[in-house]
Coordinates of C-alpha atoms in Angstrom, one line a residue:
X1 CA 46.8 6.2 27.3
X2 CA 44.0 8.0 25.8
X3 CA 42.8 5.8 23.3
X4 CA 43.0 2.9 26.2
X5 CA 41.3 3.8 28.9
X6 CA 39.7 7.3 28.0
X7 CA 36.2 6.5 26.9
X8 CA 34.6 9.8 27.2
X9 CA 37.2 11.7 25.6
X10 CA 37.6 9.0 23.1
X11 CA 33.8 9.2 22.5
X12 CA 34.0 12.6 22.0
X13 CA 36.9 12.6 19.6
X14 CA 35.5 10.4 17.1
X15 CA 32.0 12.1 17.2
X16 CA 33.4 15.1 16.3
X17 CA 36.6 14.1 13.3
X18 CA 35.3 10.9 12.6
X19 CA 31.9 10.2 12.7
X20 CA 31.5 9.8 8.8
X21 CA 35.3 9.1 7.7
X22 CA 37.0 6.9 9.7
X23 CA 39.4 5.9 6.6
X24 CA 41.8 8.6 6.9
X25 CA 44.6 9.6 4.6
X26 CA 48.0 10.7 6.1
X27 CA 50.2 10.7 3.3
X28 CA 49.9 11.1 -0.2
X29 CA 48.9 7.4 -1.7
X30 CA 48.7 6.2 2.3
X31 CA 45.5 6.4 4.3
X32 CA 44.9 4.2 8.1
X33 CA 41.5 2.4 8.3
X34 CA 40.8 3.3 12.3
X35 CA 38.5 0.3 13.3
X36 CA 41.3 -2.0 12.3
X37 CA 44.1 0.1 13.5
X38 CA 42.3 0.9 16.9
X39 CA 41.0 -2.8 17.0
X40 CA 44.1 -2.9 20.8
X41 CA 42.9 0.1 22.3
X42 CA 40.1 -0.2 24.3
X43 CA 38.4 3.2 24.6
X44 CA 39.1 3.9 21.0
X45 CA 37.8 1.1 19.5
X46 CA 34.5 0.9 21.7
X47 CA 33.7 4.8 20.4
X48 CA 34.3 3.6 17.0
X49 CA 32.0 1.0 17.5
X50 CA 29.3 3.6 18.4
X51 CA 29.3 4.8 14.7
X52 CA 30.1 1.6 12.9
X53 CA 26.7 0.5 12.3
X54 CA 25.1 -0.6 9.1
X55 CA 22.7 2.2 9.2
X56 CA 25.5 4.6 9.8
X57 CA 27.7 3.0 7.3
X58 CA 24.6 3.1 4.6
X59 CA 23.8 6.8 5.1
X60 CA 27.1 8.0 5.1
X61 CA 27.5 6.2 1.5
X62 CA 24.3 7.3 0.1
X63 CA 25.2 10.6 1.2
X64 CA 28.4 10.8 -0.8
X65 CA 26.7 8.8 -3.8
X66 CA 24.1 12.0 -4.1
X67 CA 27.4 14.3 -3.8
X68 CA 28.9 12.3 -6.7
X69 CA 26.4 12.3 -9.0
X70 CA 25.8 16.2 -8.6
X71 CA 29.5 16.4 -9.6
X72 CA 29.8 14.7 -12.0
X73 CA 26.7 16.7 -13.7
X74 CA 28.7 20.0 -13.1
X75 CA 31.5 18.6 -14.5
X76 CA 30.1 17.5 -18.2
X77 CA 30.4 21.2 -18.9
X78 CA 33.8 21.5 -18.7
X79 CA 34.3 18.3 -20.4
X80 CA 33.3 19.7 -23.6
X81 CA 35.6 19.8 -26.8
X82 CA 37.3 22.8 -26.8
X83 CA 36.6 24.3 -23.0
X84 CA 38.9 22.7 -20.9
X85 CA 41.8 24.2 -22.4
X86 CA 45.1 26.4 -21.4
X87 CA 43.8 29.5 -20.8
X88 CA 40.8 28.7 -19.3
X89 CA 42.9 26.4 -16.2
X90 CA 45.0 29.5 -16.3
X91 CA 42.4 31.9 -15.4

């Protein structure tokens, strides 16, 4: 009912949980991509379509593309001969 004819709270829903990840894992290996699984319902998939733009979708991307490569930089010192070993996962 809610994600037919409930626009406001629909709206509301997905700009608060879903606004920059509307692929969403449920189970380990299993994830739902909402703006094909909400593609019947109405409300649901018009406040989808809200946040579903390429400027949106760009941003959100660059966004975690920044958070990747600062990662990935804090991660070359563990990867280090020698470091990444038993006792230091341990502690």
């Amino acid at each position: 009912k809610v994600l037919e004819g409930e626009h406001s709270m629909m709206r509301e829903i997905v700009d608060k949980h879903f606004n920059d990840n509307w692929v969403v894992p449920f189970q380990m290996g299993f994830a739902v991509d909402l703006s094909q699984a909400w593609e019947p319902y109405k409300a649901a998939k018009a406040a989808l379509d809200n946040i579903l733009h390429r400027k949106n979708i760009t941003d959100v991307c660059g966004r975690y593309a920044k958070q990747v490569e600062t990662l990935n930089k804090g991660l070359l010192k563990y990867l280090t001969k020698g470091v990444l070993n038993e006792q230091f996962v341990m502690n």
